[in-house]
Each structure stands twice: as C-alpha cells, then as structure tokens.
PDB file of C-alpha atoms in Angstrom:
ATOM      1  CA  MET G   1       0.000   0.000   0.000  1.00  0.00           C
ATOM      2  CA  PRO G   2       1.379   3.487  -0.853  1.00  0.00           C
ATOM      3  CA  LYS G   3       2.970   5.502   1.912  1.00  0.00           C
ATOM      4  CA  GLY G   4       0.486   7.763   3.672  1.00  0.00           C
ATOM      5  CA  ALA G   5      -2.539   5.636   2.795  1.00  0.00           C
ATOM      6  CA  THR G   6      -4.786   4.216   5.519  1.00  0.00           C
ATOM      7  CA  SER G   7      -6.002   0.625   5.728  1.00  0.00           C
ATOM      8  CA  PHE G   8      -8.810  -0.933   7.722  1.00  0.00           C
ATOM      9  CA  ALA G   9     -11.149  -3.918   7.637  1.00  0.00           C
ATOM     10  CA  ALA G  10     -14.928  -3.937   7.406  1.00  0.00           C
ATOM     11  CA  PRO G  11     -16.579  -3.985  10.854  1.00  0.00           C
ATOM     12  CA  ALA G  12     -17.326  -7.284  12.528  1.00  0.00           C
ATOM     13  CA  THR G  13     -19.903  -5.880  14.935  1.00  0.00           C
ATOM     14  CA  LEU G  14     -22.322  -2.974  15.195  1.00  0.00           C
ATOM     15  CA  ALA G  15     -20.158  -1.514  17.925  1.00  0.00           C
ATOM     16  CA  GLN G  16     -17.362  -0.801  15.452  1.00  0.00           C
ATOM     17  CA  VAL G  17     -19.428   1.422  13.181  1.00  0.00           C
ATOM     18  CA  PRO G  18     -19.308   4.833  14.950  1.00  0.00           C
ATOM     19  CA  GLY G  19     -16.520   6.847  13.383  1.00  0.00           C
ATOM     20  CA  LEU G  20     -15.664   4.406  10.603  1.00  0.00           C
ATOM     21  CA  ILE G  21     -17.429   6.460   7.913  1.00  0.00           C
ATOM     22  CA  ASP G  22     -15.220   9.414   8.850  1.00  0.00           C
ATOM     23  CA  GLN G  23     -12.165   7.147   8.743  1.00  0.00           C
ATOM     24  CA  LEU G  24     -13.171   5.986   5.272  1.00  0.00           C
ATOM     25  CA  SER G  25     -13.508   9.551   4.027  1.00  0.00           C
ATOM     26  CA  ALA G  26     -10.108  10.458   5.465  1.00  0.00           C
ATOM     27  CA  ALA G  27      -8.562   7.371   3.873  1.00  0.00           C
ATOM     28  CA  GLU G  28     -10.021   8.248   0.477  1.00  0.00           C
ATOM     29  CA  THR G  29      -8.633  11.779   0.736  1.00  0.00           C
ATOM     30  CA  ALA G  30      -5.195  10.448   1.689  1.00  0.00           C
ATOM     31  CA  LEU G  31      -5.224   7.991  -1.208  1.00  0.00           C
ATOM     32  CA  GLU G  32      -6.191  10.647  -3.740  1.00  0.00           C
ATOM     33  CA  LYS G  33      -3.426  12.952  -2.502  1.00  0.00           C
ATOM     34  CA  THR G  34      -0.912  10.109  -2.784  1.00  0.00           C
ATOM     35  CA  LEU G  35      -2.097   8.526  -6.020  1.00  0.00           C
ATOM     36  CA  GLY G  36      -3.946  11.318  -7.767  1.00  0.00           C
ATOM     37  CA  VAL G  37      -7.680  11.833  -8.271  1.00  0.00           C
ATOM     38  CA  GLY G  38      -9.295   9.169 -10.458  1.00  0.00           C
ATOM     39  CA  THR G  39      -6.736   6.431  -9.813  1.00  0.00           C
ATOM     40  CA  ASP G  40      -8.498   3.083 -10.151  1.00  0.00           C
ATOM     41  CA  THR G  41      -5.709   0.557  -9.636  1.00  0.00           C
ATOM     42  CA  VAL G  42      -3.039   0.196  -6.993  1.00  0.00           C
ATOM     43  CA  ILE G  43       0.015  -2.041  -7.303  1.00  0.00           C
ATOM     44  CA  ASP G  44       1.246  -3.389  -3.976  1.00  0.00           C
ATOM     45  CA  SER G  45       4.823  -4.213  -3.031  1.00  0.00           C
ATOM     46  CA  SER G  46       4.472  -7.787  -4.319  1.00  0.00           C
ATOM     47  CA  GLY G  47       3.333  -6.639  -7.761  1.00  0.00           C
ATOM     48  CA  HIS G  48      -0.362  -7.490  -7.334  1.00  0.00           C
ATOM     49  CA  SER G  49      -2.917  -4.991  -8.621  1.00  0.00           C
ATOM     50  CA  HIS G  50      -6.035  -3.989  -6.673  1.00  0.00           C
ATOM     51  CA  LEU G  51      -9.185  -2.281  -7.946  1.00  0.00           C
ATOM     52  CA  LEU G  52      -9.187   0.664  -5.568  1.00  0.00           C
ATOM     53  CA  ARG G  53     -12.504   2.295  -6.480  1.00  0.00           C
ATOM     54  CA  GLN G  54     -14.360  -1.021  -6.487  1.00  0.00           C
ATOM     55  CA  ALA G  55     -13.027  -1.878  -3.036  1.00  0.00           C
ATOM     56  CA  GLN G  56     -13.906   1.583  -1.727  1.00  0.00           C
ATOM     57  CA  ALA G  57     -17.468   1.312  -3.044  1.00  0.00           C
ATOM     58  CA  ALA G  58     -17.952  -2.102  -1.457  1.00  0.00           C
ATOM     59  CA  LEU G  59     -16.577  -0.882   1.869  1.00  0.00           C
ATOM     60  CA  ARG G  60     -18.740   2.234   1.840  1.00  0.00           C
ATOM     61  CA  GLN G  61     -21.840   0.115   1.120  1.00  0.00           C
ATOM     62  CA  SER G  62     -20.972  -2.124   4.060  1.00  0.00           C
ATOM     63  CA  GLU G  63     -20.438   0.846   6.396  1.00  0.00           C
ATOM     64  CA  ASN G  64     -23.697   2.496   5.321  1.00  0.00           C
ATOM     65  CA  ARG G  65     -25.585  -0.744   5.932  1.00  0.00           C
ATOM     66  CA  PHE G  66     -24.198  -1.098   9.450  1.00  0.00           C
ATOM     67  CA  ARG G  67     -24.772   2.567  10.231  1.00  0.00           C
ATOM     68  CA  ALA G  68     -28.406   2.274   9.088  1.00  0.00           C
ATOM     69  CA  LEU G  69     -28.871  -0.680  11.425  1.00  0.00           C
ATOM     70  CA  ILE G  70     -27.625   1.411  14.336  1.00  0.00           C
ATOM     71  CA  GLU G  71     -29.406   4.657  13.543  1.00  0.00           C
ATOM     72  CA  LYS G  72     -32.768   3.046  12.754  1.00  0.00           C
ATOM     73  CA  SER G  73     -32.725   0.510  15.589  1.00  0.00           C
ATOM     74  CA  ALA G  74     -35.621   0.798  18.065  1.00  0.00           C
ATOM     75  CA  ASP G  75     -33.190  -0.166  20.834  1.00  0.00           C
ATOM     76  CA  VAL G  76     -30.548   2.232  22.096  1.00  0.00           C
ATOM     77  CA  ILE G  77     -27.018   1.103  21.285  1.00  0.00           C
ATOM     78  CA  ALA G  78     -24.346   2.585  23.529  1.00  0.00           C
ATOM     79  CA  LEU G  79     -20.636   2.163  24.161  1.00  0.00           C
ATOM     80  CA  LEU G  80     -19.222   2.581  27.673  1.00  0.00           C
ATOM     81  CA  SER G  81     -15.651   2.818  28.900  1.00  0.00           C
ATOM     82  CA  ALA G  82     -14.442   0.498  31.643  1.00  0.00           C
ATOM     83  CA  ASP G  83     -15.419   3.055  34.294  1.00  0.00           C
ATOM     84  CA  GLY G  84     -18.913   3.663  32.888  1.00  0.00           C
ATOM     85  CA  THR G  85     -18.252   6.821  30.862  1.00  0.00           C
ATOM     86  CA  VAL G  86     -20.572   7.080  27.845  1.00  0.00           C
ATOM     87  CA  LEU G  87     -18.491   6.950  24.647  1.00  0.00           C
ATOM     88  CA  TYR G  88     -21.362   6.687  22.170  1.00  0.00           C
ATOM     89  CA  ASP G  89     -25.171   6.677  22.147  1.00  0.00           C
ATOM     90  CA  SER G  90     -27.304   5.902  19.118  1.00  0.00           C
ATOM     91  CA  PRO G  91     -30.069   8.349  18.050  1.00  0.00           C
ATOM     92  CA  ALA G  92     -32.732   6.127  19.688  1.00  0.00           C
ATOM     93  CA  VAL G  93     -31.666   7.524  23.072  1.00  0.00           C
ATOM     94  CA  THR G  94     -33.653  10.676  22.263  1.00  0.00           C
ATOM     95  CA  ARG G  95     -36.874   8.688  21.920  1.00  0.00           C
ATOM     96  CA  VAL G  96     -36.185   6.538  25.001  1.00  0.00           C
ATOM     97  CA  LEU G  97     -34.709   9.048  27.463  1.00  0.00           C
ATOM     98  CA  GLY G  98     -35.213  12.450  25.840  1.00  0.00           C
ATOM     99  CA  TYR G  99     -31.522  13.348  25.541  1.00  0.00           C
ATOM    100  CA  VAL G 100     -29.666  13.964  22.308  1.00  0.00           C
ATOM    101  CA  PRO G 101     -26.550  11.754  22.159  1.00  0.00           C
ATOM    102  CA  ALA G 102     -24.158  14.694  22.605  1.00  0.00           C
ATOM    103  CA  GLU G 103     -25.694  15.454  26.018  1.00  0.00           C
ATOM    104  CA  LEU G 104     -24.648  12.059  27.372  1.00  0.00           C
ATOM    105  CA  VAL G 105     -21.287  11.413  25.687  1.00  0.00           C
ATOM    106  CA  GLY G 106     -18.494  12.006  28.166  1.00  0.00           C
ATOM    107  CA  GLN G 107     -20.842  11.690  31.146  1.00  0.00           C
ATOM    108  CA  SER G 108     -20.983   8.876  33.693  1.00  0.00           C
ATOM    109  CA  VAL G 109     -23.806   6.484  32.866  1.00  0.00           C
ATOM    110  CA  PHE G 110     -24.432   5.996  36.600  1.00  0.00           C
ATOM    111  CA  LYS G 111     -25.870   9.512  36.884  1.00  0.00           C
ATOM    112  CA  LEU G 112     -28.901   8.283  34.943  1.00  0.00           C
ATOM    113  CA  PHE G 113     -29.833   5.449  37.284  1.00  0.00           C
ATOM    114  CA  HIS G 114     -32.341   5.687  40.091  1.00  0.00           C
ATOM    115  CA  PRO G 115     -30.440   6.051  43.396  1.00  0.00           C
ATOM    116  CA  ASP G 116     -31.790   2.692  44.577  1.00  0.00           C
ATOM    117  CA  ASP G 117     -30.568   0.977  41.370  1.00  0.00           C
ATOM    118  CA  ARG G 118     -27.147   2.625  41.118  1.00  0.00           C
ATOM    119  CA  ALA G 119     -25.331   0.029  43.223  1.00  0.00           C
ATOM    120  CA  ARG G 120     -26.742  -2.796  41.112  1.00  0.00           C
ATOM    121  CA  ALA G 121     -25.644  -1.010  37.909  1.00  0.00           C
ATOM    122  CA  LYS G 122     -22.095  -0.657  39.242  1.00  0.00           C
ATOM    123  CA  GLN G 123     -22.094  -4.320  40.262  1.00  0.00           C
ATOM    124  CA  VAL G 124     -23.140  -5.383  36.748  1.00  0.00           C
ATOM    125  CA  LEU G 125     -20.357  -3.317  35.157  1.00  0.00           C
ATOM    126  CA  ALA G 126     -17.828  -4.837  37.561  1.00  0.00           C
ATOM    127  CA  GLU G 127     -19.026  -8.338  36.648  1.00  0.00           C
ATOM    128  CA  LEU G 128     -18.702  -7.513  32.949  1.00  0.00           C
ATOM    129  CA  ARG G 129     -15.176  -6.135  33.367  1.00  0.00           C
ATOM    130  CA  ALA G 130     -14.151  -9.347  35.102  1.00  0.00           C
ATOM    131  CA  SER G 131     -15.343 -11.560  32.235  1.00  0.00           C
ATOM    132  CA  PRO G 132     -14.322 -10.692  28.643  1.00  0.00           C
ATOM    133  CA  ALA G 133     -17.058 -11.380  26.063  1.00  0.00           C
ATOM    134  CA  LYS G 134     -19.607 -12.018  28.841  1.00  0.00           C
ATOM    135  CA  SER G 135     -23.169 -10.649  28.488  1.00  0.00           C
ATOM    136  CA  ILE G 136     -25.518  -9.713  31.328  1.00  0.00           C
ATOM    137  CA  THR G 137     -29.174  -8.673  31.040  1.00  0.00           C
ATOM    138  CA  VAL G 138     -30.680  -6.513  33.769  1.00  0.00           C
ATOM    139  CA  ILE G 139     -33.780  -4.341  34.389  1.00  0.00           C
ATOM    140  CA  LEU G 140     -33.132  -0.961  36.043  1.00  0.00           C
ATOM    141  CA  ARG G 141     -34.745   2.469  36.368  1.00  0.00           C
ATOM    142  CA  CYS G 142     -33.209   5.412  34.502  1.00  0.00           C
ATOM    143  CA  ARG G 143     -34.071   9.091  34.648  1.00  0.00           C
ATOM    144  CA  HIS G 144     -35.707  10.612  31.570  1.00  0.00           C
ATOM    145  CA  LYS G 145     -34.743  14.183  30.679  1.00  0.00           C
ATOM    146  CA  ASN G 146     -38.183  15.295  31.898  1.00  0.00           C
ATOM    147  CA  GLY G 147     -37.322  14.005  35.378  1.00  0.00           C
ATOM    148  CA  ALA G 148     -39.498  10.885  35.314  1.00  0.00           C
ATOM    149  CA  TYR G 149     -37.962   7.453  35.760  1.00  0.00           C
ATOM    150  CA  ARG G 150     -38.353   4.854  33.029  1.00  0.00           C
ATOM    151  CA  LEU G 151     -37.907   1.112  33.429  1.00  0.00           C
ATOM    152  CA  LEU G 152     -35.219  -0.105  31.030  1.00  0.00           C
ATOM    153  CA  GLU G 153     -34.186  -3.615  30.066  1.00  0.00           C
ATOM    154  CA  GLY G 154     -30.588  -3.711  28.924  1.00  0.00           C
ATOM    155  CA  THR G 155     -27.912  -6.185  27.909  1.00  0.00           C
ATOM    156  CA  GLY G 156     -24.260  -5.354  28.385  1.00  0.00           C
ATOM    157  CA  THR G 157     -21.430  -7.196  26.638  1.00  0.00           C
ATOM    158  CA  ASN G 158     -17.751  -6.874  27.502  1.00  0.00           C
ATOM    159  CA  LEU G 159     -15.888  -5.983  24.291  1.00  0.00           C
ATOM    160  CA  LEU G 160     -13.055  -4.169  26.051  1.00  0.00           C
ATOM    161  CA  ASP G 161     -10.524  -6.592  24.558  1.00  0.00           C
ATOM    162  CA  GLU G 162     -11.933  -6.375  21.033  1.00  0.00           C
ATOM    163  CA  PRO G 163      -9.653  -4.363  18.701  1.00  0.00           C
ATOM    164  CA  GLY G 164     -11.485  -1.399  17.240  1.00  0.00           C
ATOM    165  CA  VAL G 165     -14.131  -1.486  19.988  1.00  0.00           C
ATOM    166  CA  LYS G 166     -12.447  -1.500  23.412  1.00  0.00           C
ATOM    167  CA  ALA G 167     -15.710  -0.723  25.185  1.00  0.00           C
ATOM    168  CA  VAL G 168     -18.706  -2.288  26.863  1.00  0.00           C
ATOM    169  CA  LEU G 169     -21.511  -2.642  24.320  1.00  0.00           C
ATOM    170  CA  LEU G 170     -24.916  -1.815  25.791  1.00  0.00           C
ATOM    171  CA  ASN G 171     -28.285  -2.441  24.148  1.00  0.00           C
ATOM    172  CA  TYR G 172     -31.364  -1.265  26.026  1.00  0.00           C
ATOM    173  CA  ARG G 173     -35.077  -0.595  25.547  1.00  0.00           C
ATOM    174  CA  ASP G 174     -37.916   1.033  27.494  1.00  0.00           C
ATOM    175  CA  ILE G 175     -40.273  -1.561  29.011  1.00  0.00           C
ATOM    176  CA  THR G 176     -42.208   0.808  31.299  1.00  0.00           C
ATOM    177  CA  GLU G 177     -45.558   0.439  29.498  1.00  0.00           C
ATOM    178  CA  ARG G 178     -45.095  -3.307  29.125  1.00  0.00           C
ATOM    179  CA  ARG G 179     -44.449  -3.741  32.839  1.00  0.00           C
ATOM    180  CA  GLU G 180     -47.405  -1.506  33.754  1.00  0.00           C
ATOM    181  CA  ALA G 181     -49.664  -3.552  31.464  1.00  0.00           C
ATOM    182  CA  GLU G 182     -48.471  -6.774  33.113  1.00  0.00           C
ATOM    183  CA  ILE G 183     -49.202  -5.362  36.586  1.00  0.00           C
ATOM    184  CA  SER G 184     -52.626  -4.131  35.470  1.00  0.00           C
ATOM    185  CA  LEU G 185     -53.465  -7.535  33.989  1.00  0.00           C
ATOM    186  CA  ARG G 186     -52.457  -9.349  37.174  1.00  0.00           C
ATOM    187  CA  ALA G 187     -54.580  -6.945  39.262  1.00  0.00           C
ATOM    188  CA  SER G 188     -57.548  -7.489  36.948  1.00  0.00           C
ATOM    189  CA  GLU G 189     -57.187 -11.244  37.177  1.00  0.00           C
ATOM    190  CA  GLU G 190     -56.993 -11.041  40.970  1.00  0.00           C
ATOM    191  CA  ARG G 191     -60.155  -8.898  41.129  1.00  0.00           C
ATOM    192  CA  PHE G 192     -62.015 -11.365  38.915  1.00  0.00           C
ATOM    193  CA  ARG G 193     -60.819 -14.306  41.013  1.00  0.00           C
ATOM    194  CA  SER G 194     -61.975 -12.599  44.205  1.00  0.00           C
ATOM    195  CA  MET G 195     -65.358 -11.804  42.674  1.00  0.00           C
ATOM    196  CA  VAL G 196     -65.936 -15.390  41.562  1.00  0.00           C
ATOM    197  CA  GLN G 197     -64.848 -16.828  44.894  1.00  0.00           C
ATOM    198  CA  GLY G 198     -67.289 -14.509  46.679  1.00  0.00           C
ATOM    199  CA  LEU G 199     -70.308 -15.659  44.719  1.00  0.00           C
ATOM    200  CA  GLU G 200     -72.710 -17.913  46.618  1.00  0.00           C
ATOM    201  CA  ALA G 201     -74.048 -19.557  43.452  1.00  0.00           C
ATOM    202  CA  GLY G 202     -71.903 -21.809  41.326  1.00  0.00           C
ATOM    203  CA  VAL G 203     -70.420 -20.385  38.154  1.00  0.00           C
ATOM    204  CA  ILE G 204     -69.985 -22.393  34.975  1.00  0.00           C
TER     205      ILE G 204
END
C-alpha cells in the first residue's frame, strides 16, 4: 500500500461502526493525494494490482448498511468505557430518554440510574469487566430528561478486549408500558378471582 494511505477492515460488529465512515472519508482523501484523483488501480509491493474504487465502493456500502442498522434501531445502542463513561449513544436515546446523544457522551452512565438501582448497575459493570465477552441482562430504572424514571431492560457485553471497539456494548429498551400492562393484567385477574370466589351460586 502506498505511503500515507490508511487501511482498515470492514466492521465485525455494530459496535465498530461509529466513526468508521469518517475514517473511510479520510482514507479516500489520503489515497487521492498520494495517487492522484481518479486512480483506479493500486500495485502493492508484491506486484499485485487492486481495484481501488471497487473496493472503496464495497466498503462504503458495508459501512452504510451497518450505520443504518444502528441509527434506525428501536433499541438504544451505547458504548461505555471500563469506568462507565458514555463513549457513544445511538439516536434512539432521544426517543427513550429524551436526551440527544451529545448530552450524554463524556458523562458517567451511573448519573442516569435511580439512586436505589445505582449500586446494582455498578455491580453489573464490575461483573462484565471481570469476564471478557460475557453478556448480562438486567432491568433498572433510569431518569428521563423530563425528570421521570423509566424502566429499562438492557444487555451489556464486555468488548473491552476487542480491537477497534475497546468498550462495553450496551443495548437497552424502554419496558415501562409493558411492565405496567403486566401489573394491570395481574390486578384485573386477581379482582375477577376474588369476585368469583365470593359468589354464593356456582359459576360455569
């Protein structure tokens, strides 16, 4: 590869997508400065030729596909550092918690948790740090931007040792309405059971 050019591989996971489009653009600029605009073929040190533009188009298509999966996902996709600092939040965080991603990046994720759930959240992160590639699913309360607490179901995966990721991958969704519906259904069933048991006549 010519001096000054940048190389990278297509992402293996969704967590690798943030920032890769910018890297691709920078790599294309560097290549054009080195090789000249419109160059279609590169000869490597072993004499093999490579179709540069074709490879770039394929890589860009792959990156756009992965980015669409992240940006259109109903679940929030986040990346956390080992100490719980938010490194990335997908756009879905605005719908779920009311914040735009830039408001949370660089902040401690623990500030969002209900005070009674904060210790459990820290325990989960500690368990993840201790076990590379391990995943843990947990249900905790997080503060919405409007001040209300929402019940979130999230799965964290330790990818701290993964090259190009080096973060904890977090996927979470709002299950507040679902949990409220489950509680309401159980209460309704209990009321019906009590009513039937209180009837003097038999019920068929």
